[in-house]
Short mmCIF file of C-alpha atoms in Angstrom, two decimals:
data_model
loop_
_atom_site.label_atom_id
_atom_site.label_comp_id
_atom_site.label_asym_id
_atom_site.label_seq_id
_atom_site.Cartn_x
_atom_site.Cartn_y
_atom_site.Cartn_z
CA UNK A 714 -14.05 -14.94 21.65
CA UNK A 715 -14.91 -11.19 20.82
CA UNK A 716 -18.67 -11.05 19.46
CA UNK A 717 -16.84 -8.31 16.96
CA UNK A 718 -15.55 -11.27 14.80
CA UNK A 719 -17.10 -13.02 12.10
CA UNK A 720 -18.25 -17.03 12.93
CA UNK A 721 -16.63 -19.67 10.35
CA UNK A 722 -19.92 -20.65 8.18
CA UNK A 723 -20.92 -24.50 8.99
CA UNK A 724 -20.82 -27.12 6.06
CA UNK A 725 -24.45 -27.78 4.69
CA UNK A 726 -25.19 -30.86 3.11
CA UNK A 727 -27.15 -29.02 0.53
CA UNK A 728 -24.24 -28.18 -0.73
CA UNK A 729 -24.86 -31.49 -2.23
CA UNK A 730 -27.76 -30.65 -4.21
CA UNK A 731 -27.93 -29.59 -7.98
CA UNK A 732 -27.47 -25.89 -7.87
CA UNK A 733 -24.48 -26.18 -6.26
CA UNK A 734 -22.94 -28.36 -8.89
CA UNK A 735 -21.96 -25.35 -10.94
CA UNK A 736 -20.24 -23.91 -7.91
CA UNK A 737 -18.55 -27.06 -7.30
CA UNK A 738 -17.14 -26.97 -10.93
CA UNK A 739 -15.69 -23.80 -10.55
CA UNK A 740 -14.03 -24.49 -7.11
CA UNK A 741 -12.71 -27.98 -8.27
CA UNK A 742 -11.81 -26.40 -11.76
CA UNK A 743 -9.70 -23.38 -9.77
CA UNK A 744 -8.49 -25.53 -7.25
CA UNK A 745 -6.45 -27.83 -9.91
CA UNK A 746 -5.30 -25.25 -11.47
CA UNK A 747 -3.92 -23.61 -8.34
CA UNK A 748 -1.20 -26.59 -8.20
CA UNK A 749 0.30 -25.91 -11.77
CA UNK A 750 3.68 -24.55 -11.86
CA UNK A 751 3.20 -20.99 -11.74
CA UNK A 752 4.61 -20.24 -15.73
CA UNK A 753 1.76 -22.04 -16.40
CA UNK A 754 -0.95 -20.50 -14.43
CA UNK A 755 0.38 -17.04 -15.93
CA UNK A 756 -0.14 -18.99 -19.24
CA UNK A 757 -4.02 -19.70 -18.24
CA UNK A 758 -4.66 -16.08 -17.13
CA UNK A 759 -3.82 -14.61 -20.38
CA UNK A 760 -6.35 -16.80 -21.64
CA UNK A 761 -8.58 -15.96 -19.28
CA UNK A 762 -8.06 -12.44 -20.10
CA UNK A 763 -9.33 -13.17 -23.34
CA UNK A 764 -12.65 -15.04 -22.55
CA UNK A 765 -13.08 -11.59 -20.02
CA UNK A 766 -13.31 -9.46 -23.25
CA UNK A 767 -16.14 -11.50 -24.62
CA UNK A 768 -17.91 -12.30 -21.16
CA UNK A 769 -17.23 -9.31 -18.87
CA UNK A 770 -18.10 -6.06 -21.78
CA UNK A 771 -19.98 -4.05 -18.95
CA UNK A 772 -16.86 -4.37 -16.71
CA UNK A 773 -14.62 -3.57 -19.02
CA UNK A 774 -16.72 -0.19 -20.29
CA UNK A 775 -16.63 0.97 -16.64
CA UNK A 776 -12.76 0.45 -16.19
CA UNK A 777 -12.55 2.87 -19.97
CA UNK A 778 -14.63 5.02 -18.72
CA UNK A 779 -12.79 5.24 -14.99
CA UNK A 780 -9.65 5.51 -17.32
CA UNK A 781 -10.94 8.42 -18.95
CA UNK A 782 -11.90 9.77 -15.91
CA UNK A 783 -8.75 9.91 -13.79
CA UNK A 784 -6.18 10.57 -16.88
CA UNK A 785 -7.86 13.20 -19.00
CA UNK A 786 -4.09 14.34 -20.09
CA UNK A 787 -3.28 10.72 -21.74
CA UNK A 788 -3.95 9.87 -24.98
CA UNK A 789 -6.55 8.01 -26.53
CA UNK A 790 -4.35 5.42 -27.75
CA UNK A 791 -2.62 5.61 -24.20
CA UNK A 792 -5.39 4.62 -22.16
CA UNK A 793 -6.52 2.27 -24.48
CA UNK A 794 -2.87 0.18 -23.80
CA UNK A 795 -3.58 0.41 -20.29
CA UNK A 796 -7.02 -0.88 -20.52
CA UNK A 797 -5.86 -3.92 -22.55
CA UNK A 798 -3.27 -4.50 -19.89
CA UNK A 799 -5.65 -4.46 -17.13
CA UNK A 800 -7.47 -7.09 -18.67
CA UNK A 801 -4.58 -9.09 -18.73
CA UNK A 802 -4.09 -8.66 -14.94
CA UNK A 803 -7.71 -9.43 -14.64
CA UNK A 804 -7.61 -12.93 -16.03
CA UNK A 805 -4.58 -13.41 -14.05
CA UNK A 806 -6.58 -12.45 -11.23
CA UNK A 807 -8.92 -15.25 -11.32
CA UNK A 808 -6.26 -17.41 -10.88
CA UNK A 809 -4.61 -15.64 -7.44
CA UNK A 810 -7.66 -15.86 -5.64
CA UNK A 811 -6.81 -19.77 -6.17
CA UNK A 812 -3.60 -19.00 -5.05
CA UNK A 813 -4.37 -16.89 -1.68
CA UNK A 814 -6.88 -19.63 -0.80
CA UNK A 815 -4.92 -22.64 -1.22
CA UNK A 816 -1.11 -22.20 -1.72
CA UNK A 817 0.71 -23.81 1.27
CA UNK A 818 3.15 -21.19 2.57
CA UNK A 819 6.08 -22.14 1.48
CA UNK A 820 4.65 -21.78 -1.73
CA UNK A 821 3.65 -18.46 -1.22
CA UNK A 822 6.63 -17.74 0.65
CA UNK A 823 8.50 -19.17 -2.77
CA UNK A 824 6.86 -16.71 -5.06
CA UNK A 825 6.63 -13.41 -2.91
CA UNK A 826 8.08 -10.62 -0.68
CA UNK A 827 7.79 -8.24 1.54
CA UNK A 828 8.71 -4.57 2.01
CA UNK A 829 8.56 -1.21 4.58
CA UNK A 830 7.55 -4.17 7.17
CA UNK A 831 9.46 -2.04 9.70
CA UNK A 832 7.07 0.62 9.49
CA UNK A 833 4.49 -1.72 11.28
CA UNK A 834 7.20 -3.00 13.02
CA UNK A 835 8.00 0.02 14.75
CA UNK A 836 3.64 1.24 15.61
CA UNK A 837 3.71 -2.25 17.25
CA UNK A 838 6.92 -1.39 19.29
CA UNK A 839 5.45 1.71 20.05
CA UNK A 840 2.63 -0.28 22.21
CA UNK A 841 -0.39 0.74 19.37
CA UNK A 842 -2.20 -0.77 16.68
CA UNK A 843 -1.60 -0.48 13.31
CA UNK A 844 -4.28 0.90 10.46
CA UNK A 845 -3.23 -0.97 6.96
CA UNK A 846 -4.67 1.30 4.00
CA UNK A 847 -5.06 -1.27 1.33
CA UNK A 848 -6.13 -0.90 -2.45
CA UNK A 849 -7.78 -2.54 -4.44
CA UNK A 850 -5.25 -4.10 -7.35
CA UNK A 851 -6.04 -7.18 -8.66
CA UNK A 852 -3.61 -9.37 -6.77
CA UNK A 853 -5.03 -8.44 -3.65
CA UNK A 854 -6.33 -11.38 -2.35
CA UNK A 855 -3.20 -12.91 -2.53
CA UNK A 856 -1.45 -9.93 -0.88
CA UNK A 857 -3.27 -10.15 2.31
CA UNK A 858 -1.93 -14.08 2.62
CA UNK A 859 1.56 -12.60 1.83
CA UNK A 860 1.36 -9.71 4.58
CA UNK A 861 -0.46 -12.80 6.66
CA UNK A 862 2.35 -14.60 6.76
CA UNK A 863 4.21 -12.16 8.14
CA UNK A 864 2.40 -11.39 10.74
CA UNK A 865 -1.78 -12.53 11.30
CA UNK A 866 -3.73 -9.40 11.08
CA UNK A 867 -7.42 -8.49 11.26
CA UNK A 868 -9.71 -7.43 8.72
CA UNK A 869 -13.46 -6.37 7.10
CA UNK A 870 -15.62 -9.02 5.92
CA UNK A 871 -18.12 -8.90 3.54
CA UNK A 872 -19.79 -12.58 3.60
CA UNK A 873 -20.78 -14.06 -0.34
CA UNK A 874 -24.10 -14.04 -1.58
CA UNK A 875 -23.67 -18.03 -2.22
CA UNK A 876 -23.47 -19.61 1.01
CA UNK A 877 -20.96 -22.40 -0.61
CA UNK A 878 -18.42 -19.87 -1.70
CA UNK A 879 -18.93 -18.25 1.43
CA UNK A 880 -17.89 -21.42 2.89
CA UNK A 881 -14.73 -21.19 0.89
CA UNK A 882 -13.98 -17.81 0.71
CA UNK A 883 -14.35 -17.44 4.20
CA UNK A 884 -11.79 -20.55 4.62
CA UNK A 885 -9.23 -18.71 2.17
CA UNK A 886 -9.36 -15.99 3.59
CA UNK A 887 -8.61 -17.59 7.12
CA UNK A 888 -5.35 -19.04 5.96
CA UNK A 889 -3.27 -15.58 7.11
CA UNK A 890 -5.79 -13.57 8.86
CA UNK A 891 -6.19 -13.93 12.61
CA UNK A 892 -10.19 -13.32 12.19
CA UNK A 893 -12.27 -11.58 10.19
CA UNK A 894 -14.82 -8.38 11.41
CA UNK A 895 -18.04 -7.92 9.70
CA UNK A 896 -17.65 -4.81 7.52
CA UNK A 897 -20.44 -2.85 9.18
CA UNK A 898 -18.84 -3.46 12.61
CA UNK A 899 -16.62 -0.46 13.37
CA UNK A 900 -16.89 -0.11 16.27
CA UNK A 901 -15.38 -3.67 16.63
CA UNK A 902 -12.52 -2.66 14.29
CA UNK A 903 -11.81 0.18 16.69
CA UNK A 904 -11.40 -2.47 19.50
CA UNK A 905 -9.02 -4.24 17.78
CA UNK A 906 -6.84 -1.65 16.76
CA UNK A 907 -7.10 -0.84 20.33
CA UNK A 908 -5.58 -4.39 21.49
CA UNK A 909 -2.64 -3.52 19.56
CA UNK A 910 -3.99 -5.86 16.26
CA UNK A 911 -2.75 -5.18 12.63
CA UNK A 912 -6.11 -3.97 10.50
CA UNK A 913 -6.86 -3.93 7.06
CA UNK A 914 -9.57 -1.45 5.37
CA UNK A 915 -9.82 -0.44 2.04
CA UNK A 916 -10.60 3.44 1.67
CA UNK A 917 -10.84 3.37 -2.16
CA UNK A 918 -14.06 2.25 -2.77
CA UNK A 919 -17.36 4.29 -2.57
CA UNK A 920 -19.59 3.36 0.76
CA UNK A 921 -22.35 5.76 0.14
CA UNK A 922 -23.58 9.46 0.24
CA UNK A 923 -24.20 9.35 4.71
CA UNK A 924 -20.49 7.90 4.89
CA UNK A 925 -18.52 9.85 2.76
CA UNK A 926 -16.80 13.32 2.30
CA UNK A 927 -16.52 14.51 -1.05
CA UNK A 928 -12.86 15.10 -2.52
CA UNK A 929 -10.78 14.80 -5.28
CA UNK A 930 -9.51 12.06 -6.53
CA UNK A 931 -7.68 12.14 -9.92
CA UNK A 932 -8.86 14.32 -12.05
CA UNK A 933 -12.28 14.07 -10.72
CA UNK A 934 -13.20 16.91 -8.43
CA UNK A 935 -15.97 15.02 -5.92
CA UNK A 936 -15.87 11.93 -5.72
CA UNK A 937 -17.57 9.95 -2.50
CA UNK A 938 -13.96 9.20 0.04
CA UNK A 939 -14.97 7.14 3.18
CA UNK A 940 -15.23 8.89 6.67
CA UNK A 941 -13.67 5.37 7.63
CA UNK A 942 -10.08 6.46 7.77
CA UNK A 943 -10.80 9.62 10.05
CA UNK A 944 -13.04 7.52 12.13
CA UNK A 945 -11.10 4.39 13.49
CA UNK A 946 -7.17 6.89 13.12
CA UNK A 947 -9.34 9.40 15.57
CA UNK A 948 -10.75 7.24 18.06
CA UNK A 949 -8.08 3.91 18.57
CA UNK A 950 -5.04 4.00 19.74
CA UNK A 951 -3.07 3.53 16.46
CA UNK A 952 -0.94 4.99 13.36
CA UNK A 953 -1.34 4.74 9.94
CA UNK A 954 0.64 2.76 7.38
CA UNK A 955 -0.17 2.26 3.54
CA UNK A 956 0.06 -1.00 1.67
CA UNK A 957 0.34 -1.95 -1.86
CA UNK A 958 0.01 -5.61 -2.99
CA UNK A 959 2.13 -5.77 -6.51
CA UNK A 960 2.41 -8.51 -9.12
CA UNK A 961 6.03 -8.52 -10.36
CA UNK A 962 8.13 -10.40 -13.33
CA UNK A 963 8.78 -13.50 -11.03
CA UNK A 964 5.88 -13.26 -8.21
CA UNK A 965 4.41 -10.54 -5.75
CA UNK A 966 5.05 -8.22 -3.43
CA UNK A 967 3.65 -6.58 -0.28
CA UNK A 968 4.96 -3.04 -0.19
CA UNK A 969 4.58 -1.03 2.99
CA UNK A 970 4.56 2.47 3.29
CA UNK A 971 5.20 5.36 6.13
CA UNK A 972 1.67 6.88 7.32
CA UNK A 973 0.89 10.76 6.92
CA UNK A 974 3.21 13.36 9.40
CA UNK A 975 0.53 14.99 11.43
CA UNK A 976 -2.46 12.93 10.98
CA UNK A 977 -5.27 13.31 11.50
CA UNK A 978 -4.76 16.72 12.17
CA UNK A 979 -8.19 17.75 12.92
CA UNK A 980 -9.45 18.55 9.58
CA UNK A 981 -11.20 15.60 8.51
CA UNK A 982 -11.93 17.13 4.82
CA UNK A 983 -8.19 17.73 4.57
CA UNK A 984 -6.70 14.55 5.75
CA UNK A 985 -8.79 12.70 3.26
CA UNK A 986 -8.18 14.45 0.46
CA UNK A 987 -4.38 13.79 2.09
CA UNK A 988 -5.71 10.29 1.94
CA UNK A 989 -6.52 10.26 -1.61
CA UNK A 990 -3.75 11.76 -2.78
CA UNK A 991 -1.70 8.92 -1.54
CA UNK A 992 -3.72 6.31 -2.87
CA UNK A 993 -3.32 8.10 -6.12
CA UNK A 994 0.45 7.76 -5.53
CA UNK A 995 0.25 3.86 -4.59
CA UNK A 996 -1.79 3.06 -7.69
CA UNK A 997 1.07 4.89 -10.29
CA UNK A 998 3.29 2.28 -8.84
CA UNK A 999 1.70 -0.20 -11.35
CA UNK A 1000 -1.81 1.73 -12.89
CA UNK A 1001 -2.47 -1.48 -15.07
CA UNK A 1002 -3.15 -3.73 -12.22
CA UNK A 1003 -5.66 -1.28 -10.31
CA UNK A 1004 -9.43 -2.80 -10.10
CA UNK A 1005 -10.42 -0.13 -12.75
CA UNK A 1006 -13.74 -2.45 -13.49
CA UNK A 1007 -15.76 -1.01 -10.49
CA UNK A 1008 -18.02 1.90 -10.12
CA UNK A 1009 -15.51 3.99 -8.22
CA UNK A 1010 -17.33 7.35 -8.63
CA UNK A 1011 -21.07 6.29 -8.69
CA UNK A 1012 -22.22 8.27 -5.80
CA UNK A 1013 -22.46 11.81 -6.21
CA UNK A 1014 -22.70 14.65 -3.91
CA UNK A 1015 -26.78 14.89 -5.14
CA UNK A 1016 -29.41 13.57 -6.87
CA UNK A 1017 -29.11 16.76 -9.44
CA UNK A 1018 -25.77 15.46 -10.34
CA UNK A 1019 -25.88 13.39 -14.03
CA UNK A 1020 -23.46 9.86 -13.62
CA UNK A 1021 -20.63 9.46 -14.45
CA UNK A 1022 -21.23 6.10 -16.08
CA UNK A 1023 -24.39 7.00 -18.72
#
């Protein structure tokens, strides 16, 4: 086995001991609930959205202010609705990481669907691997078990801070991925994608000052893009496709979408603002169920610059 891939995380039995009881609530809580009919898990998640307003404040000031951010041109009253549906697909949220960990397939299968699978289809034809640009909506963790299913792919890992739930995240996150690459490890990404592997990464999210170009993104001028993208597209053998996971009237989807003509073309500042422009596109599709409750533009290009978020 490849020393790129992340090692499945040994039971402990002091799991056993007090602290861990909490933890064990909240597993054995999440995993009943995963085997309710799905009306009725929808049911629970609105209710969870409403504990969220009470317990989660902080959160839900960064996702306003991220609102306000990237749609200066709506309304006050406008952004405001789609902050208060966000929340909704927040609670609901909870709940899918449930699902994703321990539907059996033809339970996921039952509630989902797939789309723009032949544009992997034809990169693997081609003899390459295939670069999956995720983002980060909130049904995402079930989307990767839905694109799983289709066909095992490899992706970034970034291990819990609680060894239990790294026990069983790590274990959910198993159930469609082939293995799992620590997140710091490109170089072992690259030899993946170079084996003719499906990847995952995640270019919307901010991975520090050293590792970033700044771009636009929204209506924000510089905001910290990962060098990521450019990185494993210049230097595996692969093409680029884009994926949205979507939660729908009656389930979820995994949309696929065509790469970028001519990329990377050699401009590295261009093709990610390319980049983010696309992502832009992908999270229009369905703007209330973006993961607007995380610091996307807390690095800036200097020290002198004032946050974003005081």
């Amino acid at each position: 086995m490849s020393n790129a891939r992340v090692s499945a995380p040994p039971f402990q039995m002091s799991f056993f001991l007090p602290k861990y009881w909490p933890v064990w609530l909240s597993i054995g809580l999440l995993y009943t609930i995963s085997w309710l009919p799905y009306k009725v898990q929808v049911l629970i998640g609105k209710g969870l959205s409403f504990i969220l307003r009470t317990l989660a404040k902080k959160r839900i000031n960064v996702a306003k202010r991220n609102l306000e951010l990237c749609f200066p041109q709506k309304s006050e009253a406008e952004r405001q609705s789609l902050l208060d549906k966000n929340i909704e697909h927040a609670g609901m949220a909870i709940l899918e990481t449930g699902m994703g960990w321990w539907w059996p397939d033809w339970r996921v299968r039952r509630h989902s669907d797939i789309e723009g699978y032949e544009h992997v289809q034809a990169i693997l034809d081609k003899g390459k691997g295939v670069l999956g640009l995720a983002i980060h909506n909130m049904s995402l963790e079930l989307g990767c078990r839905i694109a799983g299913l289709k066909y095992p792919s490899v992706a970034f890992y970034r291990k819990h801070n609680n060894p239990l739930m790294e026990y069983m995240q790590y274990r959910g996150r198993s159930r469609s991925n082939k293995y799992m690459i620590h997140k710091r490890n490109a170089k072992g990404l690259i030899k993946e994608l170079n084996q003719n592997e499906v990847c995952f990464y995640l270019p919307d999210q901010d991975y520090g000052r050293s590792f970033s170009e700044f771009v636009p993104f929204f209506a924000v001028d510089e905001v910290a893009s990962t060098k990521g993208t450019m990185l494993f597209a210049k230097n595996a053998n692969c093409e680029v496709v884009f994926i949205i996971p979507v939660r729908t009237r009656s389930g979820y989807k995994a949309v696929f979408l065509p790469g970028l003509n001519h990329f990377p073309s050699g401009d590295d500042k261009k093709d990610i603002t390319r980049v983010n422009q696309k992502i832009e596109e992908m999270i229009n599709v369905a703007p209330e169920q973006y993961l607007w409750m995380h610091k996307r533009f807390k690095t800036r290009p200097n020290d002198e610059y004032p946050s974003l978020y005081d």
